[in-house]
mmCIF file of C-alpha atoms and ligand atoms in Angstrom:
data_model
loop_
_atom_site.group_PDB
_atom_site.id
_atom_site.type_symbol
_atom_site.label_atom_id
_atom_site.label_comp_id
_atom_site.label_asym_id
_atom_site.label_seq_id
_atom_site.Cartn_x
_atom_site.Cartn_y
_atom_site.Cartn_z
ATOM 1 C CA MET A 1 0.000 0.000 0.000
ATOM 2 C CA SER A 2 1.299 3.441 -0.859
ATOM 3 C CA LEU A 3 -0.221 6.619 0.580
ATOM 4 C CA ILE A 4 1.286 10.016 -0.213
ATOM 5 C CA LEU A 5 -0.046 13.386 0.949
ATOM 6 C CA HIS A 6 1.121 16.490 -0.911
ATOM 7 C CA HIS A 7 1.078 19.363 1.554
ATOM 8 C CA LEU A 8 1.486 23.089 0.892
ATOM 9 C CA ASN A 9 2.893 25.261 3.684
ATOM 10 C CA ARG A 10 0.353 27.401 5.594
ATOM 11 C CA SER A 11 -2.602 25.798 3.896
ATOM 12 C CA ARG A 12 -5.728 23.815 4.523
ATOM 13 C CA SER A 13 -3.856 20.639 3.616
ATOM 14 C CA GLU A 14 -2.859 20.599 7.298
ATOM 15 C CA ARG A 15 -6.346 19.192 7.939
ATOM 16 C CA LEU A 16 -5.443 16.028 6.061
ATOM 17 C CA ILE A 17 -2.211 15.667 8.040
ATOM 18 C CA TRP A 18 -4.356 15.899 11.170
ATOM 19 C CA LEU A 19 -6.823 13.300 9.844
ATOM 20 C CA LEU A 20 -4.046 10.902 8.820
ATOM 21 C CA GLU A 21 -2.557 11.274 12.312
ATOM 22 C CA GLU A 22 -5.971 10.601 13.903
ATOM 23 C CA LEU A 23 -6.313 7.485 11.739
ATOM 24 C CA GLY A 24 -2.796 6.283 12.547
ATOM 25 C CA ALA A 25 -2.269 5.659 8.833
ATOM 26 C CA ASP A 26 1.160 4.946 7.451
ATOM 27 C CA TYR A 27 1.734 7.782 4.965
ATOM 28 C CA GLU A 28 4.472 9.737 3.275
ATOM 29 C CA LEU A 29 4.338 13.527 3.476
ATOM 30 C CA VAL A 30 5.617 15.555 0.528
ATOM 31 C CA ARG A 31 6.066 19.219 1.392
ATOM 32 C CA HIS A 32 5.669 22.110 -1.072
ATOM 33 C CA LYS A 33 6.326 25.822 -0.559
ATOM 34 C CA ARG A 34 4.168 28.712 -1.758
ATOM 35 C CA ASP A 35 5.776 31.131 -4.188
ATOM 36 C CA PRO A 36 6.814 34.020 -1.889
ATOM 37 C CA GLN A 37 5.782 36.629 -4.489
ATOM 38 C CA VAL A 38 2.280 35.484 -5.425
ATOM 39 C CA ASN A 39 1.594 33.058 -2.564
ATOM 40 C CA LEU A 40 0.457 30.364 -5.024
ATOM 41 C CA ALA A 41 1.450 26.700 -5.143
ATOM 42 C CA PRO A 42 4.528 25.677 -7.133
ATOM 43 C CA ALA A 43 4.297 24.111 -10.603
ATOM 44 C CA GLU A 44 5.067 20.604 -9.248
ATOM 45 C CA LEU A 45 1.466 20.400 -8.046
ATOM 46 C CA ILE A 46 0.068 21.176 -11.525
ATOM 47 C CA ALA A 47 2.147 18.305 -12.811
ATOM 48 C CA ILE A 48 0.173 16.012 -10.474
ATOM 49 C CA HIS A 49 -3.340 17.506 -10.890
ATOM 50 C CA PRO A 50 -4.509 20.233 -13.331
ATOM 51 C CA MET A 51 -5.852 22.465 -10.512
ATOM 52 C CA GLY A 52 -2.403 22.532 -8.947
ATOM 53 C CA LYS A 53 -3.740 22.957 -5.411
ATOM 54 C CA ALA A 54 -3.116 21.242 -2.094
ATOM 55 C CA PRO A 55 -4.025 18.905 -0.594
ATOM 56 C CA LEU A 56 -3.497 16.096 -3.070
ATOM 57 C CA LEU A 57 -3.561 12.484 -1.970
ATOM 58 C CA ILE A 58 -2.066 9.670 -4.004
ATOM 59 C CA HIS A 59 -3.352 6.300 -2.841
ATOM 60 C CA ASP A 60 -1.879 3.305 -4.640
ATOM 61 C CA GLY A 61 -1.306 5.503 -7.694
ATOM 62 C CA GLN A 62 -4.769 7.143 -7.709
ATOM 63 C CA VAL A 63 -4.685 10.947 -7.418
ATOM 64 C CA ILE A 64 -7.468 12.517 -5.314
ATOM 65 C CA ALA A 65 -8.051 16.269 -4.994
ATOM 66 C CA GLU A 66 -10.484 18.220 -2.749
ATOM 67 C CA SER A 67 -10.176 17.979 1.024
ATOM 68 C CA GLY A 68 -13.724 16.650 1.558
ATOM 69 C CA ALA A 69 -13.286 13.907 -1.046
ATOM 70 C CA ILE A 70 -9.887 12.995 0.400
ATOM 71 C CA ALA A 71 -11.342 12.874 3.926
ATOM 72 C CA LEU A 72 -14.217 10.587 2.877
ATOM 73 C CA HIS A 73 -11.836 8.388 0.913
ATOM 74 C CA LEU A 74 -9.508 8.046 3.917
ATOM 75 C CA LEU A 75 -12.390 7.272 6.270
ATOM 76 C CA GLU A 76 -13.683 4.570 3.944
ATOM 77 C CA ALA A 77 -10.220 3.033 3.661
ATOM 78 C CA PHE A 78 -8.926 3.407 7.222
ATOM 79 C CA ASP A 79 -11.867 3.833 9.606
ATOM 80 C CA PRO A 80 -13.817 0.566 9.287
ATOM 81 C CA GLU A 81 -14.794 0.761 12.956
ATOM 82 C CA TYR A 82 -16.341 4.235 12.568
ATOM 83 C CA ARG A 83 -14.169 5.893 15.232
ATOM 84 C CA LEU A 84 -14.025 9.162 13.300
ATOM 85 C CA HIS A 85 -17.296 9.155 11.365
ATOM 86 C CA PRO A 86 -20.838 8.009 12.108
ATOM 87 C CA ALA A 87 -21.845 4.637 10.651
ATOM 88 C CA PRO A 88 -24.534 4.457 7.925
ATOM 89 C CA GLY A 89 -27.927 4.807 9.597
ATOM 90 C CA ALA A 90 -26.562 6.695 12.639
ATOM 91 C CA SER A 91 -28.797 9.609 13.665
ATOM 92 C CA ASN A 92 -25.925 12.114 13.440
ATOM 93 C CA ARG A 93 -24.684 11.064 9.985
ATOM 94 C CA ALA A 94 -26.491 13.938 8.204
ATOM 95 C CA ALA A 95 -24.995 16.480 10.643
ATOM 96 C CA PHE A 96 -21.582 14.951 9.982
ATOM 97 C CA PHE A 97 -22.027 15.386 6.212
ATOM 98 C CA GLU A 98 -23.297 18.949 6.658
ATOM 99 C CA TRP A 99 -20.165 20.089 8.507
ATOM 100 C CA LEU A 100 -17.708 17.958 6.584
ATOM 101 C CA HIS A 101 -18.883 19.670 3.389
ATOM 102 C CA GLY A 102 -19.749 23.030 4.989
ATOM 103 C CA ALA A 103 -16.051 23.342 5.818
ATOM 104 C CA GLU A 104 -15.401 23.989 2.104
ATOM 105 C CA GLY A 105 -18.872 25.350 1.303
ATOM 106 C CA ALA A 106 -21.126 28.214 2.365
ATOM 107 C CA VAL A 107 -19.636 28.561 5.849
ATOM 108 C CA PHE A 108 -16.074 28.693 4.547
ATOM 109 C CA LEU A 109 -16.452 31.127 1.652
ATOM 110 C CA PRO A 110 -16.909 34.349 3.678
ATOM 111 C CA PHE A 111 -13.794 33.549 5.769
ATOM 112 C CA LEU A 112 -11.789 32.769 2.638
ATOM 113 C CA MET A 113 -12.969 35.962 0.932
ATOM 114 C CA ASN A 114 -11.573 37.944 3.846
ATOM 115 C CA THR A 115 -8.091 36.790 2.842
ATOM 116 C CA TYR A 116 -8.624 37.613 -0.845
ATOM 117 C CA LEU A 117 -10.161 41.029 -0.086
ATOM 118 C CA SER A 118 -7.255 42.121 2.086
ATOM 119 C CA ALA A 119 -4.687 40.670 -0.345
ATOM 120 C CA THR A 120 -6.164 42.837 -3.119
ATOM 121 C CA GLY A 121 -6.720 46.009 -1.068
ATOM 122 C CA LEU A 122 -10.529 45.691 -1.260
ATOM 123 C CA GLU A 123 -11.269 45.849 2.476
ATOM 124 C CA ASP A 124 -13.511 48.887 2.009
ATOM 125 C CA SER A 125 -15.464 47.603 -0.989
ATOM 126 C CA LEU A 126 -19.162 46.754 -1.256
ATOM 127 C CA LEU A 127 -18.147 43.133 -1.706
ATOM 128 C CA SER A 128 -16.299 43.323 1.597
ATOM 129 C CA GLN A 129 -19.435 44.660 3.352
ATOM 130 C CA TYR A 130 -21.510 41.894 1.816
ATOM 131 C CA MET A 131 -19.000 39.281 2.923
ATOM 132 C CA ALA A 132 -18.925 40.675 6.479
ATOM 133 C CA GLY A 133 -22.679 39.962 6.671
ATOM 134 C CA GLU A 134 -22.137 36.456 5.308
ATOM 135 C CA ARG A 135 -19.324 35.860 7.794
ATOM 136 C CA GLU A 136 -21.591 36.868 10.660
ATOM 137 C CA LYS A 137 -24.237 34.404 9.453
ATOM 138 C CA ALA A 138 -21.672 31.614 9.084
ATOM 139 C CA LEU A 139 -20.225 32.248 12.544
ATOM 140 C CA GLY A 140 -23.799 32.316 13.917
ATOM 141 C CA ALA A 141 -24.456 28.854 12.434
ATOM 142 C CA ILE A 142 -21.166 27.509 13.803
ATOM 143 C CA GLU A 143 -21.827 28.950 17.264
ATOM 144 C CA ALA A 144 -25.411 27.647 17.359
ATOM 145 C CA CYS A 145 -24.066 24.179 16.589
ATOM 146 C CA LEU A 146 -21.294 24.302 19.207
ATOM 147 C CA THR A 147 -23.676 25.700 21.845
ATOM 148 C CA ALA A 148 -25.981 22.716 21.342
ATOM 149 C CA ARG A 149 -23.242 20.031 21.364
ATOM 150 C CA PRO A 150 -19.519 19.658 22.061
ATOM 151 C CA TYR A 151 -18.509 18.620 18.529
ATOM 152 C CA PHE A 152 -19.798 19.388 15.050
ATOM 153 C CA ALA A 153 -21.418 15.982 14.525
ATOM 154 C CA GLY A 154 -22.653 15.526 18.102
ATOM 155 C CA GLU A 155 -21.287 14.175 21.368
ATOM 156 C CA GLU A 156 -18.192 12.627 19.800
ATOM 157 C CA PHE A 157 -15.223 14.085 17.941
ATOM 158 C CA SER A 158 -15.274 13.244 14.207
ATOM 159 C CA ALA A 159 -13.596 14.098 10.923
ATOM 160 C CA ALA A 160 -16.112 16.980 10.606
ATOM 161 C CA ASP A 161 -14.193 18.706 13.441
ATOM 162 C CA VAL A 162 -10.938 18.117 11.572
ATOM 163 C CA MET A 163 -12.389 19.720 8.454
ATOM 164 C CA MET A 164 -13.708 22.758 10.363
ATOM 165 C CA GLY A 165 -10.432 23.243 12.204
ATOM 166 C CA PHE A 166 -8.475 25.257 9.689
ATOM 167 C CA GLN A 167 -10.911 28.108 9.245
ATOM 168 C CA LEU A 168 -11.684 28.377 12.965
ATOM 169 C CA GLU A 169 -8.013 28.427 13.970
ATOM 170 C CA ALA A 170 -7.475 31.104 11.294
ATOM 171 C CA ALA A 171 -10.496 33.129 12.536
ATOM 172 C CA GLU A 172 -9.105 32.962 16.081
ATOM 173 C CA ALA A 173 -5.635 34.043 14.910
ATOM 174 C CA ARG A 174 -7.171 37.064 13.140
ATOM 175 C CA GLY A 175 -9.065 38.057 16.314
ATOM 176 C CA GLY A 176 -12.336 37.236 14.558
ATOM 177 C CA LEU A 177 -13.969 35.302 17.426
ATOM 178 C CA PRO A 178 -15.933 37.118 20.133
ATOM 179 C CA GLU A 179 -14.676 36.414 23.678
ATOM 180 C CA THR A 180 -17.907 34.627 24.591
ATOM 181 C CA SER A 181 -17.845 32.366 21.525
ATOM 182 C CA PRO A 182 -18.278 28.620 22.208
ATOM 183 C CA VAL A 183 -15.638 28.102 19.508
ATOM 184 C CA HIS A 184 -12.919 28.840 22.115
ATOM 185 C CA ALA A 185 -13.927 25.828 24.255
ATOM 186 C CA TRP A 186 -14.122 23.657 21.127
ATOM 187 C CA LEU A 187 -10.613 24.780 20.115
ATOM 188 C CA THR A 188 -9.304 23.811 23.565
ATOM 189 C CA ARG A 189 -10.952 20.377 23.240
ATOM 190 C CA VAL A 190 -9.571 19.602 19.793
ATOM 191 C CA ARG A 191 -6.097 20.966 20.576
ATOM 192 C CA SER A 192 -5.810 18.556 23.502
ATOM 193 C CA ARG A 193 -5.845 15.639 21.034
ATOM 194 C CA PRO A 194 -2.426 14.022 20.511
ATOM 195 C CA ALA A 195 -3.064 13.814 16.731
ATOM 196 C CA HIS A 196 -3.678 17.587 16.570
ATOM 197 C CA GLN A 197 -0.453 18.153 18.506
ATOM 198 C CA ARG A 198 1.472 15.866 16.141
ATOM 199 C CA MET A 199 0.026 17.798 13.179
ATOM 200 C CA ARG A 200 1.178 21.079 14.763
ATOM 201 C CA ALA A 201 4.689 19.662 15.274
ATOM 202 C CA ILE A 202 4.758 18.648 11.595
ATOM 203 C CA THR A 203 3.439 21.993 10.301
ATOM 204 C CA ALA A 204 5.839 23.926 12.567
ATOM 205 C CA GLU A 205 8.452 23.070 9.918
ATOM 206 C CA ASP A 206 6.363 24.840 7.245
HETATM 207 N N1 GSH B 301 -11.499 23.126 -2.233
HETATM 208 C C1 GSH B 301 -10.101 22.735 -2.264
HETATM 209 C C2 GSH B 301 -9.254 23.972 -2.135
HETATM 210 C C3 GSH B 301 -7.796 23.724 -2.378
HETATM 211 C C4 GSH B 301 -7.014 25.016 -2.286
HETATM 212 O O1 GSH B 301 -7.461 26.081 -2.756
HETATM 213 N N2 GSH B 301 -5.827 24.947 -1.686
HETATM 214 C C5 GSH B 301 -5.017 26.101 -1.520
HETATM 215 C C6 GSH B 301 -4.295 26.043 -0.177
HETATM 216 S S1 GSH B 301 -5.304 26.546 1.149
HETATM 217 C C7 GSH B 301 -3.910 26.162 -2.568
HETATM 218 O O2 GSH B 301 -3.421 25.133 -2.995
HETATM 219 N N3 GSH B 301 -3.516 27.382 -2.923
HETATM 220 C C8 GSH B 301 -2.409 27.607 -3.794
HETATM 221 C C9 GSH B 301 -2.835 27.916 -5.206
HETATM 222 O O3 GSH B 301 -4.023 28.128 -5.461
HETATM 223 O O4 GSH B 301 -1.945 27.984 -6.055
HETATM 224 C C10 GSH B 301 -9.849 21.744 -1.136
HETATM 225 O O5 GSH B 301 -10.580 21.732 -0.164
HETATM 226 O O6 GSH B 301 -8.929 20.925 -1.251
#
């Protein structure tokens, strides 16, 4: 079996390192560096997949792009006992799917746009105002979820928490979380996990 994760420094591919560490999978990590001028991925990634973005997983020669697809693929291959995702038929399976995909969907976009708007000097634009409203809605949905339960998919930690981690750690680092936000307690819970700590030790070399 061969399992290779292509990781880009300071990027959401760190979520897949975290998931692989949670799964205890035997994998090889290939590190790539962003171009310091334009902050984009290097050409080696385009040689592997036409989008040229990270993460990319290569499992026994098959190339898989998109974090959510990679996460589901890894869970299917390495989590037969459903430690990190609810089994088919479980009452929280729909909530798990919602947050696993939300992490790259509607709840992620307004946080991502923040980065693009400041990188292009558009902080004071109409688009920026619109996105601030969207960000508030997204944070409201996240906070409502984490007020009702300790983890995104319910009482237990799951890969949905791994997928939501990147944007919430970034929001915290930017000072974008109110002091009373339940996200702080969630961050403390997930950061106490040995697999999260191993991921941080690995990404410290980014
Ligand atoms: N929806 C994709 C997004 C992938 C993506 O945009 N990755 C960024 C890193 S956060 C990247 O590779 N950026 C460098 C580039 O676009 O050249 C996923 O979840 O995997």
